[in-house]
Coordinates of C-alpha atoms and ligand atoms in Angstrom, one line a residue:
X1 CA -12.9 0.8 23.7
X2 CA -10.7 3.9 23.5
X3 CA -11.7 6.7 21.1
X4 CA -9.5 7.7 18.2
X5 CA -7.2 10.5 19.3
X6 CA -5.2 11.5 16.2
X7 CA -5.5 14.5 14.0
X8 CA -2.8 16.6 15.5
X9 CA -2.1 18.5 12.3
X10 CA -4.8 17.7 9.7
X11 CA -3.4 17.3 6.2
X12 CA -4.2 20.1 3.7
X13 CA -7.5 19.6 1.9
X14 CA -6.2 21.2 -1.3
X15 CA -2.8 21.2 -2.9
X16 CA -1.9 23.9 -5.5
X17 CA 0.7 22.7 -8.0
X18 CA 2.4 25.2 -10.3
X19 CA 3.8 23.4 -13.3
X20 CA 6.9 23.9 -15.4
X21 CA 9.8 23.1 -13.1
X22 CA 12.5 20.5 -13.7
X23 CA 13.4 18.1 -10.9
X24 CA 17.0 17.9 -9.6
X25 CA 18.5 16.4 -6.5
X26 CA 17.9 13.7 -3.9
X27 CA 14.5 12.8 -2.5
X28 CA 14.1 10.3 0.3
X29 CA 11.3 7.7 0.6
X30 CA 9.8 6.7 4.0
X31 CA 8.8 3.2 5.3
X32 CA 6.3 1.3 3.2
X33 CA 2.7 1.9 4.1
X34 CA 1.6 -1.5 3.0
X35 CA 4.3 -3.1 5.1
X36 CA 4.0 -1.1 8.4
X37 CA 0.2 -1.6 8.7
X38 CA 0.6 -5.3 8.6
X39 CA 3.6 -5.3 11.0
X40 CA 1.5 -3.3 13.4
X41 CA -1.3 -5.9 13.1
X42 CA 1.3 -8.7 13.7
X43 CA 2.1 -7.3 17.1
X44 CA -1.3 -8.5 18.3
X45 CA 0.0 -12.0 18.2
X46 CA 2.1 -11.8 21.4
X47 CA 2.3 -9.5 24.4
X48 CA 5.3 -7.2 25.1
X49 CA 6.9 -4.0 23.8
X50 CA 7.7 -3.7 20.1
X51 CA 9.8 -1.0 18.5
X52 CA 9.1 -0.4 14.8
X53 CA 11.5 1.9 13.0
X54 CA 11.3 3.8 9.7
X55 CA 7.6 4.3 10.3
X56 CA 6.1 7.0 7.9
X57 CA 4.0 9.8 9.3
X58 CA 0.8 9.0 7.4
X59 CA -2.9 8.9 8.3
X60 CA -3.2 5.2 7.8
X61 CA -0.6 4.6 10.5
X62 CA -2.6 6.9 12.8
X63 CA -5.7 4.8 12.0
X64 CA -4.0 1.5 12.7
X65 CA -2.6 3.0 15.9
X66 CA -6.2 3.8 16.9
X67 CA -7.3 0.3 16.0
X68 CA -4.5 -1.2 18.2
X69 CA -5.5 1.1 21.0
X70 CA -9.1 -0.1 20.7
X71 CA -7.9 -3.6 21.4
X72 CA -6.1 -2.5 24.6
X73 CA -2.6 -1.8 23.3
X74 CA -0.7 1.5 23.8
X75 CA 1.0 3.1 20.9
X76 CA 3.4 6.1 21.0
X77 CA 5.7 7.7 18.4
X78 CA 9.2 9.1 18.8
X79 CA 10.7 10.4 15.6
X80 CA 10.4 7.7 13.1
X81 CA 9.9 4.9 15.6
X82 CA 6.6 3.5 16.9
X83 CA 6.6 1.8 20.3
X84 CA 3.7 -0.6 20.6
X85 CA 2.9 -2.1 24.0
X86 CA 0.7 -5.2 23.7
X87 CA -1.0 -6.3 27.0
X88 CA -1.5 -9.9 28.2
X89 CA -5.2 -9.7 27.3
X90 CA -6.5 -8.0 24.2
X91 CA -10.0 -7.3 23.0
X92 CA -10.4 -9.0 19.6
X93 CA -12.7 -6.4 18.1
X94 CA -12.0 -4.0 15.2
X95 CA -14.7 -1.3 15.4
X96 CA -16.6 0.1 12.5
X97 CA -15.7 3.7 13.2
X98 CA -12.0 2.9 12.5
X99 CA -12.3 0.0 10.0
X100 CA -14.6 2.0 7.6
X101 CA -11.8 4.5 7.1
X102 CA -9.1 2.0 5.8
X103 CA -9.4 -1.4 4.3
X104 CA -6.0 -2.6 5.5
X105 CA -7.6 -3.1 8.9
X106 CA -8.9 -6.4 7.8
X107 CA -5.5 -7.9 8.5
X108 CA -6.1 -7.8 12.2
X109 CA -8.4 -10.8 11.7
X110 CA -5.7 -13.4 11.4
X111 CA -3.7 -12.4 14.5
X112 CA -6.8 -11.9 16.6
X113 CA -8.1 -15.3 15.7
X114 CA -4.7 -16.9 16.4
X115 CA -4.3 -15.1 19.8
X116 CA -7.9 -15.1 21.1
X117 CA -9.7 -17.8 19.2
X118 CA -12.1 -15.2 17.8
X119 CA -12.2 -11.9 16.0
X120 CA -15.0 -9.5 15.4
X121 CA -14.1 -7.2 12.5
X122 CA -16.3 -4.6 10.9
X123 CA -16.6 -5.2 7.1
X124 CA -14.0 -3.0 5.5
X125 CA -14.4 0.2 3.5
X126 CA -11.3 1.7 1.9
X127 CA -10.5 3.0 -1.5
X128 CA -12.9 4.1 -4.1
X129 CA -11.9 1.8 -6.9
X130 CA -14.3 -1.0 -7.2
X131 CA -15.5 -3.9 -5.0
X132 CA -12.8 -5.4 -2.8
X133 CA -14.3 -8.6 -1.3
X134 CA -12.7 -10.7 1.5
X135 CA -13.9 -14.1 0.3
X136 CA -10.4 -15.5 -0.1
X137 CA -9.5 -14.4 3.5
X138 CA -12.6 -16.2 4.7
X139 CA -12.1 -19.4 2.6
X140 CA -8.4 -19.7 3.6
X141 CA -9.1 -19.2 7.3
X142 CA -12.0 -21.7 7.1
X143 CA -9.5 -24.3 5.8
X144 CA -7.5 -23.7 9.0
X145 CA -10.6 -24.5 11.0
X146 CA -12.2 -21.1 11.6
X147 CA -16.0 -20.6 11.4
X148 CA -17.6 -17.4 10.3
X149 CA -20.8 -15.5 10.5
X150 CA -21.8 -12.0 9.6
X151 CA -24.2 -9.9 11.4
X152 CA -24.8 -6.2 12.0
X153 CA -22.0 -5.2 9.6
X154 CA -19.4 -7.3 11.5
X155 CA -17.6 -10.5 10.5
X156 CA -17.3 -12.8 13.4
X157 CA -14.6 -15.5 13.1
X158 CA -14.2 -18.2 15.7
X159 CA -11.7 -21.1 16.1
X160 CA -11.0 -22.9 19.3
X161 CA -8.1 -24.7 17.6
X162 CA -6.5 -23.7 14.4
X163 CA -5.1 -26.6 12.5
X164 CA -2.4 -26.4 9.8
X165 CA -3.7 -27.1 6.3
X166 CA -2.7 -26.7 2.6
X167 CA -4.4 -23.6 1.3
X168 CA -4.4 -22.9 -2.5
X169 CA -5.3 -19.2 -3.1
X170 CA -7.4 -18.6 -6.2
X171 CA -5.4 -15.4 -6.8
X172 CA -2.3 -14.2 -5.0
X173 CA -4.1 -11.8 -2.8
X174 CA -1.8 -9.7 -0.6
X175 CA -4.3 -9.3 2.3
X176 CA -5.4 -12.9 2.2
X177 CA -1.8 -14.2 2.2
X178 CA -1.1 -11.9 5.2
X179 CA -4.1 -13.0 7.2
X180 CA -3.3 -16.6 6.6
X181 CA 0.3 -16.2 7.6
X182 CA -0.6 -14.5 10.8
X183 CA -3.2 -17.0 11.7
X184 CA -1.1 -20.1 10.8
X185 CA 1.9 -19.1 13.0
X186 CA -0.2 -20.4 15.9
X187 CA -2.0 -23.3 14.1
X188 CA -1.2 -26.8 15.2
X189 CA 1.0 -28.5 12.5
X190 CA 2.1 -27.3 9.1
X191 CA 0.4 -24.8 6.9
X192 CA 1.3 -24.4 3.2
X193 CA 0.0 -21.4 1.3
X194 CA 0.1 -22.0 -2.4
X195 CA -0.2 -19.2 -5.0
X196 CA 0.8 -16.9 -2.2
X197 CA 1.4 -13.2 -2.9
X198 CA 5.1 -12.5 -3.4
X199 CA 5.3 -8.8 -2.6
X200 CA 8.3 -7.4 -0.7
X201 CA 5.9 -6.3 2.0
X202 CA 5.0 -10.0 2.6
X203 CA 8.6 -10.9 3.0
X204 CA 9.0 -8.0 5.5
X205 CA 6.0 -9.3 7.5
X206 CA 7.5 -12.8 7.5
X207 CA 10.8 -11.4 8.7
X208 CA 9.2 -9.8 11.8
X209 CA 7.1 -12.9 12.5
X210 CA 10.2 -15.1 12.4
X211 CA 11.9 -12.6 14.8
X212 CA 8.9 -13.1 17.1
X213 CA 9.5 -16.8 17.1
X214 CA 7.4 -18.0 14.1
X215 CA 8.8 -20.6 11.8
X216 CA 8.1 -19.5 8.2
X217 CA 10.0 -20.5 5.1
X218 CA 9.5 -19.5 1.5
X219 CA 8.5 -15.8 2.0
X220 CA 8.8 -14.0 -1.3
X221 CA 8.0 -17.1 -3.3
X222 CA 4.6 -18.5 -4.3
X223 CA 4.7 -21.3 -1.7
X224 CA 5.1 -20.3 1.9
X225 CA 5.3 -23.0 4.6
X226 CA 4.5 -22.2 8.2
X227 CA 5.3 -24.6 11.1
X228 CA 2.8 -23.6 13.8
X229 CA 4.1 -22.9 17.3
X230 CA 1.5 -24.3 19.6
X231 CA 2.2 -22.5 22.8
X232 CA 1.5 -18.8 23.4
X233 CA 4.8 -18.4 25.2
X234 CA 6.8 -19.4 22.0
X235 CA 5.9 -16.0 20.5
X236 CA 7.4 -12.8 21.9
X237 CA 7.8 -9.1 21.0
X238 CA 10.5 -8.0 18.6
X239 CA 12.0 -4.9 17.0
X240 CA 12.0 -4.3 13.3
X241 CA 12.9 -1.7 10.6
X242 CA 10.2 -1.2 7.9
X243 CA 11.3 -1.6 4.3
X244 CA 11.2 1.5 2.0
X245 CA 8.0 2.3 0.2
X246 CA 8.4 1.2 -3.4
X247 CA 5.1 2.9 -4.4
X248 CA 6.3 6.2 -3.1
X249 CA 9.6 5.7 -5.0
X250 CA 7.6 5.0 -8.2
X251 CA 5.7 8.2 -7.7
X252 CA 8.9 10.3 -7.8
X253 CA 10.4 8.3 -10.7
X254 CA 7.3 9.0 -12.7
X255 CA 7.4 12.7 -11.6
X256 CA 10.9 13.1 -13.1
X257 CA 9.8 11.3 -16.2
X258 CA 7.1 14.0 -16.6
X259 CA 9.2 17.1 -15.7
X260 CA 12.6 16.0 -17.0
X261 CA 15.8 16.3 -14.8
X262 CA 18.0 14.1 -12.7
X263 CA 17.1 12.7 -9.3
X264 CA 18.2 10.1 -6.8
X265 CA 15.4 8.3 -4.9
X266 CA 17.2 7.5 -1.6
X267 CA 16.0 4.4 0.2
X268 CA 14.4 2.8 -2.9
X269 CA 15.5 -0.7 -3.7
X270 CA 15.9 -1.5 -7.3
X271 CA 15.3 -5.2 -6.7
X272 CA 11.8 -4.3 -5.4
X273 CA 10.8 -2.5 -8.6
X274 CA 12.7 -4.2 -11.5
X275 CA 9.8 -4.3 -13.8
X276 CA 9.0 -0.6 -13.4
X277 CA 12.6 0.4 -13.9
X278 CA 12.7 -1.8 -17.0
X279 CA 9.5 -0.1 -18.3
X280 CA 10.8 3.4 -17.6
X281 CA 14.1 2.5 -19.4
X282 CA 12.1 1.3 -22.4
X283 CA 10.5 4.8 -22.4
X284 CA 13.9 6.4 -22.6
X285 CA 14.7 7.2 -18.9
X286 CA 18.2 6.4 -17.9
X287 CA 17.7 4.6 -14.6
X288 CA 20.0 2.4 -12.4
X289 CA 20.5 1.3 -8.9
X290 CA 22.7 3.7 -6.8
X291 CA 24.6 3.0 -3.5
X292 CA 21.6 3.8 -1.4
X293 CA 18.7 4.2 -3.9
X294 CA 17.8 4.6 -7.5
X295 CA 19.2 7.2 -9.9
X296 CA 17.2 8.5 -12.8
X297 CA 18.0 10.9 -15.7
X298 CA 15.5 12.2 -18.1
X299 CA 17.3 14.3 -20.8
X300 CA 14.4 14.6 -23.2
X301 CA 10.7 13.9 -23.6
X302 CA 10.1 10.2 -23.1
X303 CA 8.4 7.8 -25.5
X304 CA 5.2 5.9 -24.8
X305 CA 5.0 2.2 -24.0
X306 CA 2.2 -0.3 -23.2
X307 CA 1.8 -1.2 -19.5
X308 CA -0.2 -4.0 -18.0
X309 CA -0.6 -4.5 -14.2
X310 CA 0.0 -7.9 -12.6
X311 CA 0.7 -9.2 -9.1
X312 CA 4.3 -8.9 -8.0
X313 CA 6.9 -9.1 -9.6
X314 CA 4.7 -7.7 -12.4
X315 CA 4.0 -4.0 -12.7
X316 CA 2.0 -3.1 -9.6
X317 CA -1.5 -1.8 -9.9
X318 CA -0.4 1.0 -7.5
X319 CA 2.1 2.3 -10.1
X320 CA -0.5 2.6 -12.8
X321 CA -2.0 6.0 -12.0
X322 CA 1.5 7.5 -12.1
X323 CA 2.2 5.7 -15.4
X324 CA -1.0 7.0 -16.9
X325 CA 0.0 10.6 -15.8
X326 CA 3.4 10.0 -17.4
X327 CA 2.0 8.6 -20.6
X328 CA -0.3 11.6 -20.9
X329 CA 2.8 13.6 -21.6
X330 CA 5.1 11.2 -23.5
X331 CA 5.5 10.9 -27.3
X332 CA 3.2 8.4 -28.9
X333 CA 0.5 6.1 -27.7
X334 CA 0.5 3.7 -24.7
X335 CA -2.1 1.1 -23.9
X336 CA -2.6 0.5 -20.2
X337 CA -4.4 -2.6 -19.0
X338 CA -5.6 -3.0 -15.4
X339 CA -5.8 -6.6 -14.3
X340 CA -6.4 -6.2 -10.5
X341 CA -9.0 -3.6 -9.7
X342 CA -12.0 -3.1 -12.0
X343 CA -12.8 0.5 -11.1
X344 CA -9.3 1.9 -11.0
X345 CA -9.6 4.4 -13.9
X346 CA -11.7 7.0 -12.2
X347 CA -8.9 9.6 -12.0
X348 CA -8.7 9.5 -15.8
X349 CA -11.7 11.9 -16.0
X350 CA -9.6 14.3 -13.9
X351 CA -6.6 14.0 -16.2
X352 CA -8.8 14.7 -19.2
X353 CA -9.8 17.9 -17.5
X354 CA -6.1 18.8 -17.7
X355 CA -6.1 18.2 -21.4
X356 CA -4.9 14.6 -21.4
X357 CA -6.0 12.5 -24.4
X358 CA -7.2 9.2 -22.8
X359 CA -9.9 6.8 -23.8
X360 CA -11.0 4.0 -21.5
X361 CA -12.8 0.8 -22.3
X362 CA -13.5 -1.6 -19.5
X363 CA -10.0 -2.4 -18.0
X364 CA -8.0 -0.7 -20.8
X365 CA -6.9 2.9 -21.3
X366 CA -5.5 4.2 -24.6
X367 CA -3.3 7.2 -23.7
X368 CA -2.1 9.5 -26.5
X369 CA 0.7 11.8 -25.2
X370 CA 0.2 15.5 -25.6
X371 CA 3.1 18.0 -25.5
X372 CA 1.7 20.0 -22.6
X373 CA -1.1 19.5 -20.1
X374 CA -3.1 22.4 -18.9
X375 CA -3.5 23.2 -15.1
X376 CA -7.1 22.7 -13.9
X377 CA -9.1 22.1 -10.7
X378 CA -9.2 18.4 -10.1
X379 CA -10.3 16.0 -7.4
X380 CA -8.4 13.2 -5.7
X381 CA -10.4 10.0 -5.2
X382 CA -7.8 7.8 -3.5
X383 CA -4.2 7.9 -2.4
X384 CA -2.5 7.0 -5.6
X385 CA -4.9 8.8 -7.9
X386 CA -4.2 11.9 -5.8
X387 CA -0.5 11.6 -6.1
X388 CA -0.9 11.0 -9.9
X389 CA -2.8 14.3 -10.2
X390 CA -0.1 16.1 -8.3
X391 CA 2.7 14.9 -10.6
X392 CA 0.6 15.6 -13.7
X393 CA 0.2 19.1 -12.4
X394 CA 4.0 19.5 -12.4
X395 CA 4.0 19.1 -16.1
X396 CA 1.0 21.4 -16.7
X397 CA 0.9 24.9 -17.9
X398 CA -0.4 27.1 -15.0
X399 CA -1.9 26.0 -11.7
X400 CA -3.5 22.7 -10.9
X401 CA -5.6 22.7 -7.7
X402 CA -6.0 19.1 -6.3
X403 CA -9.1 19.0 -4.1
X404 CA -9.6 16.2 -1.4
X405 CA -5.8 16.0 -1.1
X406 CA -6.4 14.5 2.4
X407 CA -6.5 11.1 0.6
X408 CA -2.9 11.6 -0.4
X409 CA -1.8 12.0 3.2
X410 CA -3.1 8.4 3.9
X411 CA 0.0 7.1 2.2
X412 CA 2.5 10.0 1.7
X413 CA 4.4 11.9 4.4
X414 CA 4.2 15.5 3.2
X415 CA 4.5 14.9 -0.5
X416 CA 4.5 18.6 -1.2
X417 CA 7.6 19.4 1.0
X418 CA 9.4 16.4 -0.4
X419 CA 8.8 17.3 -4.1
X420 CA 9.5 21.0 -3.4
X421 CA 12.9 19.8 -2.0
X422 CA 13.9 18.7 -5.6
X423 CA 12.4 21.7 -7.4
X424 CA 8.6 21.4 -7.5
X425 CA 6.3 24.2 -6.6
X426 CA 3.4 22.8 -4.5
X427 CA 1.7 24.6 -1.7
X428 CA -1.4 23.9 0.5
X429 CA -4.4 25.9 -0.5
Ligands
EPU501 N1 -9.8 -10.0 -3.9 C1 -10.9 -10.8 -3.9 N2 -11.2 -11.5 -2.7 C2 -10.4 -11.4 -1.6 C3 -9.3 -10.6 -1.7 C4 -9.0 -9.9 -2.8 O1 -11.6 -10.9 -4.9 O2 -10.7 -12.1 -0.6 C5 -9.4 -9.3 -5.2 C6 -9.5 -7.8 -4.9 O3 -10.8 -7.3 -5.1 C7 -8.6 -7.3 -6.0 C8 -7.5 -8.4 -6.1 O4 -8.1 -9.6 -5.5 O5 -9.2 -7.3 -7.3 C9 -6.2 -8.1 -5.3 O6 -6.5 -7.8 -4.0 P1 -5.4 -8.0 -2.8 O7 -6.0 -8.7 -1.7 O8 -4.1 -8.5 -3.4 O9 -5.2 -6.5 -2.4 P2 -5.3 -5.9 -0.9 O10 -4.5 -6.7 0.1 O11 -6.6 -5.5 -0.6 C10 -3.0 -4.5 -1.2 C11 -2.6 -3.1 -1.1 C12 -3.1 -2.3 -2.2 C13 -2.6 -2.9 -3.5 C14 -3.0 -4.4 -3.6 C15 -2.5 -5.1 -4.8 C16 -2.4 -2.8 1.3 C17 -2.9 -2.1 2.5 N3 -3.1 -2.6 0.2 O12 -4.4 -4.5 -1.1 O13 -2.5 -1.0 -2.0 O14 -3.2 -2.2 -4.6 O15 -2.6 -5.1 -2.4 O16 -1.2 -5.1 -4.8 O17 -1.5 -3.5 1.4 C18 -2.5 1.3 -1.9 O18 -1.5 1.3 -1.3 O19 -3.0 2.5 -2.4 C19 -3.3 0.1 -2.2 C20 -4.5 0.2 -2.6

């Protein structure tokens, strides 16, 4: 097993945000974290050289690169492309030292199982917002014929022959849908995933898999049908351009909602975030699709609105921290309901330290907008919470010091430089 070799330029541990500026100009989003990590996992399905383009420079991509290297692949970057060379034989093991650092690593299980007939994956760690089990992954793969046991902190999956089956997911889990997709492309016969996740990142994964020779229809809908290809030779390497990161786009749209101004988020696709744009419009933002992105104008303080998270195409749970920061500054009261992750309100305590008026009760938050937040030292607990604190700091009086900002770099390629490019004042500290 090779040893992780990243950390060329460690991300800053603190970001200092000076509030008060208005945002103006064009900001470009990178490739979607939640797509590229799965595309990288998919390469394990067939040997050859893959070229992924529009790959963001984020820590999670470095971690997934380390994971692929640990299986025997070589991974190198050139500008925004990642070249992955997958050998004829891979070692189907995802070691604890890497897996504990990011939960998305669980998606190597499906392709390893399909390619090697077994997978040994350390039980995942990941974000600090509540329990995130893998029972639906295990149940779905079991229906395809896999057998599981857990020992010494590892899940060991085995299947000498995967057989196509009809799998009904209890909940449209993104990760379970992805693992099932990648396993079933090599299963004998037809697999049908019902109540599948519909996220644009799932459709992106299916597009790469089909380029590799898979036969998948229905991606982006709740029923995905996969006709298994039963010989290893039927799958081959392919090139692919990663879709834009809708969650990064949402961060910048919420930021302009907080500071006021006029921005274009280049690379964002309106059709991937219709519900969010609708919600921001309801709050008073002028927002519309542009030739190559989304344009937004915030002429005055926005009004509050209620927000409730749901699987795609509903309002994404990943947008919620930004919406809570935004509602902390808008006029009126907004009730925010979290329906996906039980513990995803931890950052609210940090926002309160900045003068936000927020009460939480179980999976609800009542957010009363205040005219001005007040800069304070705060701590980032996960990627999105960290970004939400940065944008809240942009509306605050004085300086906000965001500690543990390394979390943000897991999903954002230099958020400070990008936001500074449209008028923010953020520096490493
Ligand atoms: N769940 C189970 N059992 C399972 C799988 C999921 O109970 O076997 C539960 C989870 O605990 C959670 C819900 O189902 O309550 C949804 O989980 P899902 O599997 O859909 O999420 P995920 O695949 O673990 C991805 C994103 C998250 C995003 C969620 C929901 C990646 C790498 N992560 O996670 O993104 O919040 O979907 O859309 O794709 C982020 O980018 O910061 C992030 C956390």
